[in-house]
mmCIF file of C-alpha atoms and ligand atoms in Angstrom:
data_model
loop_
_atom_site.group_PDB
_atom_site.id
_atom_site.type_symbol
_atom_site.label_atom_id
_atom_site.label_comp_id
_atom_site.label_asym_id
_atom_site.label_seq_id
_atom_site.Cartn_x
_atom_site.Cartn_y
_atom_site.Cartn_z
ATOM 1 C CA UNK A 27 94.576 107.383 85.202
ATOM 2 C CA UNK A 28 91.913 107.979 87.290
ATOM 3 C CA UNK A 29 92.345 108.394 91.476
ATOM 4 C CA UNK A 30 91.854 106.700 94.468
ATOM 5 C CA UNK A 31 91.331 108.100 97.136
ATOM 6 C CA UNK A 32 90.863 106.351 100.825
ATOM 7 C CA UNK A 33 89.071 108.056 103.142
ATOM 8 C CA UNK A 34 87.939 106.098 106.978
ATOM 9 C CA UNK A 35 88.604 107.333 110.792
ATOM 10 C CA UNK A 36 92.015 108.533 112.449
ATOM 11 C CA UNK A 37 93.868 105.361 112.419
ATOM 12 C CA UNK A 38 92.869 103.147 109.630
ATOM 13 C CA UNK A 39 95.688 103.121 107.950
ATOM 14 C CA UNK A 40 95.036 105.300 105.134
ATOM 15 C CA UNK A 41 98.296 106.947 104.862
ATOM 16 C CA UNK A 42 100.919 104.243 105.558
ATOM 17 C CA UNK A 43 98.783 101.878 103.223
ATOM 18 C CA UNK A 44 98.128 104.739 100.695
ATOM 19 C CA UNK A 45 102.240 105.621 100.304
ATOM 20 C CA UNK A 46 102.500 101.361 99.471
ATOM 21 C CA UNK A 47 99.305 101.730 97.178
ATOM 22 C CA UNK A 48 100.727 104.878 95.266
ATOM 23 C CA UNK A 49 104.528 103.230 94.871
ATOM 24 C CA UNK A 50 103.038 99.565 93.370
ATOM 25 C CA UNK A 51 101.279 101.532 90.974
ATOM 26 C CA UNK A 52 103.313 104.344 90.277
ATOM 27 C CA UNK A 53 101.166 106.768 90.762
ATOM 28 C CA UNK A 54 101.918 110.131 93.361
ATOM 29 C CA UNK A 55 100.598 109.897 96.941
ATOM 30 C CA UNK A 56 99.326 112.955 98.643
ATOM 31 C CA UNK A 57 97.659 113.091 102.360
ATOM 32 C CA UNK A 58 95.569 116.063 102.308
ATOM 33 C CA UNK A 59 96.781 117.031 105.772
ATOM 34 C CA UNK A 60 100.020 117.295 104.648
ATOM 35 C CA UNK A 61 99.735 118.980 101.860
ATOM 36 C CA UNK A 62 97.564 121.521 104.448
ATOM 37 C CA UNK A 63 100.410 122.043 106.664
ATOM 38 C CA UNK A 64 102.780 122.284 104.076
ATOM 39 C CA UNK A 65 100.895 125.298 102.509
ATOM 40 C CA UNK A 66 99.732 126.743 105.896
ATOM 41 C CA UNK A 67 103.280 126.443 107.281
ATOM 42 C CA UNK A 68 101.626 124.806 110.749
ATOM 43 C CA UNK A 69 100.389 121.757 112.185
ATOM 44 C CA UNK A 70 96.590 120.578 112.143
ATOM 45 C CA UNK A 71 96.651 120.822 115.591
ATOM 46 C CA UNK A 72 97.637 124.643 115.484
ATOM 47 C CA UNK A 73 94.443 125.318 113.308
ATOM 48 C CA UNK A 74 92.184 123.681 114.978
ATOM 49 C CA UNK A 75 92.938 125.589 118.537
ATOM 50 C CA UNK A 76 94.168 128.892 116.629
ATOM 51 C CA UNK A 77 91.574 129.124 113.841
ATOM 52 C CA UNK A 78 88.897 126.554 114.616
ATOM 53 C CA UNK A 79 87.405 123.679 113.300
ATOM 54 C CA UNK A 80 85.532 125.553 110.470
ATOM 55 C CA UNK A 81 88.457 127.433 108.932
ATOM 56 C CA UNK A 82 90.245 123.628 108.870
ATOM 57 C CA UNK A 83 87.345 122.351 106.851
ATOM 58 C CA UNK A 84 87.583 124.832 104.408
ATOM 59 C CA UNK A 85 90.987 124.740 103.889
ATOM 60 C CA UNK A 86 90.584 120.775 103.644
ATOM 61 C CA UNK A 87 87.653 121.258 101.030
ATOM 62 C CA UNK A 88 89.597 123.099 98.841
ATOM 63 C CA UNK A 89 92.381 120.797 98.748
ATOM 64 C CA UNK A 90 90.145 118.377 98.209
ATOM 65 C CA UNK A 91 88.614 119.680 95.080
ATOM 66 C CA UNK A 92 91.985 120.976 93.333
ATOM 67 C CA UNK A 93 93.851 117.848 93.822
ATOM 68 C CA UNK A 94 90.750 115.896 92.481
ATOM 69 C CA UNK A 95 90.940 117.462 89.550
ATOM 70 C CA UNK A 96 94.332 116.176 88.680
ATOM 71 C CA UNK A 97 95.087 113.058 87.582
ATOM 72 C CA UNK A 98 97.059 109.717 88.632
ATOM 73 C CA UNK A 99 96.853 110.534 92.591
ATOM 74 C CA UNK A 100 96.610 107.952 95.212
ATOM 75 C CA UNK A 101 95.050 110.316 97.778
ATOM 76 C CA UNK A 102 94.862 110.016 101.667
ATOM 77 C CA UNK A 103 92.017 112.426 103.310
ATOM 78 C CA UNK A 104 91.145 113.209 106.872
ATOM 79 C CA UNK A 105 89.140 111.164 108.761
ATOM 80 C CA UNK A 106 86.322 113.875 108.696
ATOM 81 C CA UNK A 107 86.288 114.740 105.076
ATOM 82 C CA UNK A 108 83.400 112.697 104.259
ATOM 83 C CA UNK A 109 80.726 114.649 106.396
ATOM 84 C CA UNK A 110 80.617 117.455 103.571
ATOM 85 C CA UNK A 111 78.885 115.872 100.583
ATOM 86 C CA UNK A 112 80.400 118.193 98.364
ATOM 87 C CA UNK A 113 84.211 116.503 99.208
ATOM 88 C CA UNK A 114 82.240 112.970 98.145
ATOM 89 C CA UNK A 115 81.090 114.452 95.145
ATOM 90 C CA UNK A 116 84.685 115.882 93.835
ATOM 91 C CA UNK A 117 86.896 112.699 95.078
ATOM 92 C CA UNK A 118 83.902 110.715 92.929
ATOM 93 C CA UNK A 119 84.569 112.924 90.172
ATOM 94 C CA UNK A 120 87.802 112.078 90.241
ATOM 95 C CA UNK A 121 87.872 108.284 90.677
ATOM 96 C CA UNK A 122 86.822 105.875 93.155
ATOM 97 C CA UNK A 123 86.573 106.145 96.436
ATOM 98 C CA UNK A 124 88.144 103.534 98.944
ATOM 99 C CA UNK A 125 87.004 103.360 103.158
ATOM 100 C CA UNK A 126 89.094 101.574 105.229
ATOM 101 C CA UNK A 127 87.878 101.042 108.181
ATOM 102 C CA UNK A 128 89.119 99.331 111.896
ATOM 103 C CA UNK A 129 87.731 98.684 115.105
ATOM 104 C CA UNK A 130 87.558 101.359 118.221
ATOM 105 C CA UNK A 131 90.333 98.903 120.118
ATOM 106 C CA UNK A 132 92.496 99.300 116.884
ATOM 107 C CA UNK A 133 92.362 102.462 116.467
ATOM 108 C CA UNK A 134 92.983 103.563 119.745
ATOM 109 C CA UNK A 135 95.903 101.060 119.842
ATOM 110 C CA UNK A 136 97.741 102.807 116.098
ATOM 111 C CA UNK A 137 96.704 106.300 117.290
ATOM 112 C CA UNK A 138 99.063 106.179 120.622
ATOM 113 C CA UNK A 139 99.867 109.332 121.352
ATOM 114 C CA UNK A 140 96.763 111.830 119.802
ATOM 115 C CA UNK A 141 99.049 115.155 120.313
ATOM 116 C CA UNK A 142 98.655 115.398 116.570
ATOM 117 C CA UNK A 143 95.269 114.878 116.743
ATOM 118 C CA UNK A 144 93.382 117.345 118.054
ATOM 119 C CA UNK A 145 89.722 115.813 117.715
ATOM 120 C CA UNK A 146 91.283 112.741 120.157
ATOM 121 C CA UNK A 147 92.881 114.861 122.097
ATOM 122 C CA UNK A 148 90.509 114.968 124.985
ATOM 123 C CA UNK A 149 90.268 113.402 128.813
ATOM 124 C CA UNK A 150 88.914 109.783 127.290
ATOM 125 C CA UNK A 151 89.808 109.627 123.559
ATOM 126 C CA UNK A 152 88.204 106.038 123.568
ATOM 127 C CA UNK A 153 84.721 107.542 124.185
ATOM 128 C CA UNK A 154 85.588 110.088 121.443
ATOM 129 C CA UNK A 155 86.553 107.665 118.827
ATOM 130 C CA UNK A 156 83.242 105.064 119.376
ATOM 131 C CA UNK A 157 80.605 108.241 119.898
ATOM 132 C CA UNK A 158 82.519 109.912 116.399
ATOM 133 C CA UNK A 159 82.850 106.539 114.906
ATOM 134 C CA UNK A 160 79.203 106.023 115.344
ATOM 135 C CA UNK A 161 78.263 109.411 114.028
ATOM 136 C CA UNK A 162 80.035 109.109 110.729
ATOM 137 C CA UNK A 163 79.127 105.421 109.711
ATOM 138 C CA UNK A 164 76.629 106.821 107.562
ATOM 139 C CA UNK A 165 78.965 108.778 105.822
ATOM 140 C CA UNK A 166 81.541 106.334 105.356
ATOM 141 C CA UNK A 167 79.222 104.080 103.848
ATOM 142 C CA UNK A 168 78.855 106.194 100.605
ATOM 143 C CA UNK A 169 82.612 105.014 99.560
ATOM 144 C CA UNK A 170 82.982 102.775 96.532
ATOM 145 C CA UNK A 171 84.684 100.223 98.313
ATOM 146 C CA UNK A 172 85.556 99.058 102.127
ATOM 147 C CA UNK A 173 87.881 97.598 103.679
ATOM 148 C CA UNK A 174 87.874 96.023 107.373
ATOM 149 C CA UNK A 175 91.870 96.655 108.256
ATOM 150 C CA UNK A 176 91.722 95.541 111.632
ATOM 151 C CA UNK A 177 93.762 92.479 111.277
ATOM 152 C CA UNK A 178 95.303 93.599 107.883
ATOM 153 C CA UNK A 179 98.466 94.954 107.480
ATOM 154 C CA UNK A 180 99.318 97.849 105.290
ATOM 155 C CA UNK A 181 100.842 95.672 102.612
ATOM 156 C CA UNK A 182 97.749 93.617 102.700
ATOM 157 C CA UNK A 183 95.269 96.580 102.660
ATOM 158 C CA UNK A 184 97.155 98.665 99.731
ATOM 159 C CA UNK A 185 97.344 94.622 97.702
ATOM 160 C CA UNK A 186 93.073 94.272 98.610
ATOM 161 C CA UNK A 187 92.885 97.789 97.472
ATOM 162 C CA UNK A 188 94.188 97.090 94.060
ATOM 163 C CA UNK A 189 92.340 93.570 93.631
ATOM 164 C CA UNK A 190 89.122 95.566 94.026
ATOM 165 C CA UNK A 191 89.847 98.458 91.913
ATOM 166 C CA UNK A 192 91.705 96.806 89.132
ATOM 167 C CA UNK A 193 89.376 97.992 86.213
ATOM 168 C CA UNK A 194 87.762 100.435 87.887
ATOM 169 C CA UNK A 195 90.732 102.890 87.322
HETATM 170 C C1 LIG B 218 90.256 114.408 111.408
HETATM 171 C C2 LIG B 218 91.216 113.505 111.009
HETATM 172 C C3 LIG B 218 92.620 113.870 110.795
HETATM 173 C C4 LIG B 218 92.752 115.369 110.481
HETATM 174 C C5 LIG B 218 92.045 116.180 111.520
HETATM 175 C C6 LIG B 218 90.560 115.847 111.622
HETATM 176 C C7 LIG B 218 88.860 113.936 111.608
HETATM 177 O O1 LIG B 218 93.164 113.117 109.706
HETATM 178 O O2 LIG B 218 92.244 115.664 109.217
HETATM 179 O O3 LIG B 218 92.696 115.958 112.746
HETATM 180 O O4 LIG B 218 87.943 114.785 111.641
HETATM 181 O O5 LIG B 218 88.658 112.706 111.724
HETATM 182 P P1 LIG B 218 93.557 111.533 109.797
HETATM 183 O O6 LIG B 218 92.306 110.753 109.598
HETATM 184 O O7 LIG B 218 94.512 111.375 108.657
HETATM 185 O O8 LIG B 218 94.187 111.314 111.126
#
C-alpha cells in the first residue's frame, strides 16, 4: 500500500478531507503538524516565534522523510512543505502526491481565526495568502495530481481523490 499524501496552502482542506480519505480506505491518517506538536510537546505557533522558521522546517523535513518511509499512510503536510525539493522527492518515494488547491477568498474564509497560524498571522493576512500563494504555485505544480476544492466539499475532495488515484496506489 503505497501513500498519499496531499500537500496545497493553509486552508485547502487537506486535513479534514485527508481524515475522510484515510477512513474510506482504511488506511492511517497523519498531519505532519500534528505529529510535530505531539513530539515537540508545543504548538506550531510556539516554534515559529520561539525557535524560528528554520528550526520548524527541519523538524517538518524529518517527519516528512520517516513517515514516508512507512507504508499505508494517508498523509496531510504543511502548506510550505513543498518549497524543499528534497520533501517532494521522499513523499514521491513513497507514493503519489495529491495538491489541493482553493481560491485566496476561500481560504481566507476556512482559515477564520489564523492564531494557529503563524505565517497568516499578520496586519492583512489576505495580502499574505495571494503574495505566498503566488510564490509557491510553482511548487505546487510538481504534485501528481490537483484538485480545485473551492466549491468542493471534503467528502467530495477525499471521493475525487480516490477516483484519480485508484491504480496508482
Ligand atoms: C505552513 C502551513 C501550516 C504549518 C505552518 C506553516 C505554511 O500547515 O505547517 O504554519 O508554510 O504554509 P497547514 O497548511 O496544515 O495549515
Amino acid at each position: 500500500m503505497r501513500n498519499i499524501t496531499l500537500v496545497g496552502f493553509m486552508g485547502t482542506g487537506k486535513t479534514t478531507a485527508g481524515r475522510i480519505l484515510a477512513r474510506r480506505l482504511g488506511y492511517r491518517f497523519i498531519d505532519v503538524d500534528e505529529e510535530i506538536e505531539r513530539e515537540q510537546g508545543v504548538s506550531i505557533s510556539h516554534i515559529f516565534s520561539e525557535l524560528g522558521e528554520g528550526y520548524f522546517r527541519m523538524l517538518e523535513r524529518g517527519k516528512i522523510n520517516e513517515l514516508s518511509r512507512r507504508p499505508g499512510l494517508v498523509i496531510s503536510a504543511g502548506g510550505g512543505a513543498v518549497i524543499d525539493e528534497r520533501n517532494i522527492e521522499a513523499i514521491k518515494t513513497g507514493g503519489v502526491i495529491v495538491c489541493l488547491t482553493a481560491t485566496p477568498d476561500a481560504v481566507m474564509k476556512r482559515v477564520g481565526n489564523s492564531a494557529g497560524r503563524p505565517l497568516l498571522n499578520v496586519p492583512d493576512p489576505m495580502s499574505r495568502i495571494i503574495e505566498l500563494m503566488a510564490a509557491r504555485e510553482q511548487f505546487y505544480r510538481k504534485a501528481d495530481f490537483t484538485i480545485d476544492t473551492t466549491a468542493m466539499t471534503p467528502k467530495d475532495v477525499a471521493e475525487e481523490i480516490i477516483r484519480i488515484t485508484t491504480g496508482k496506489i
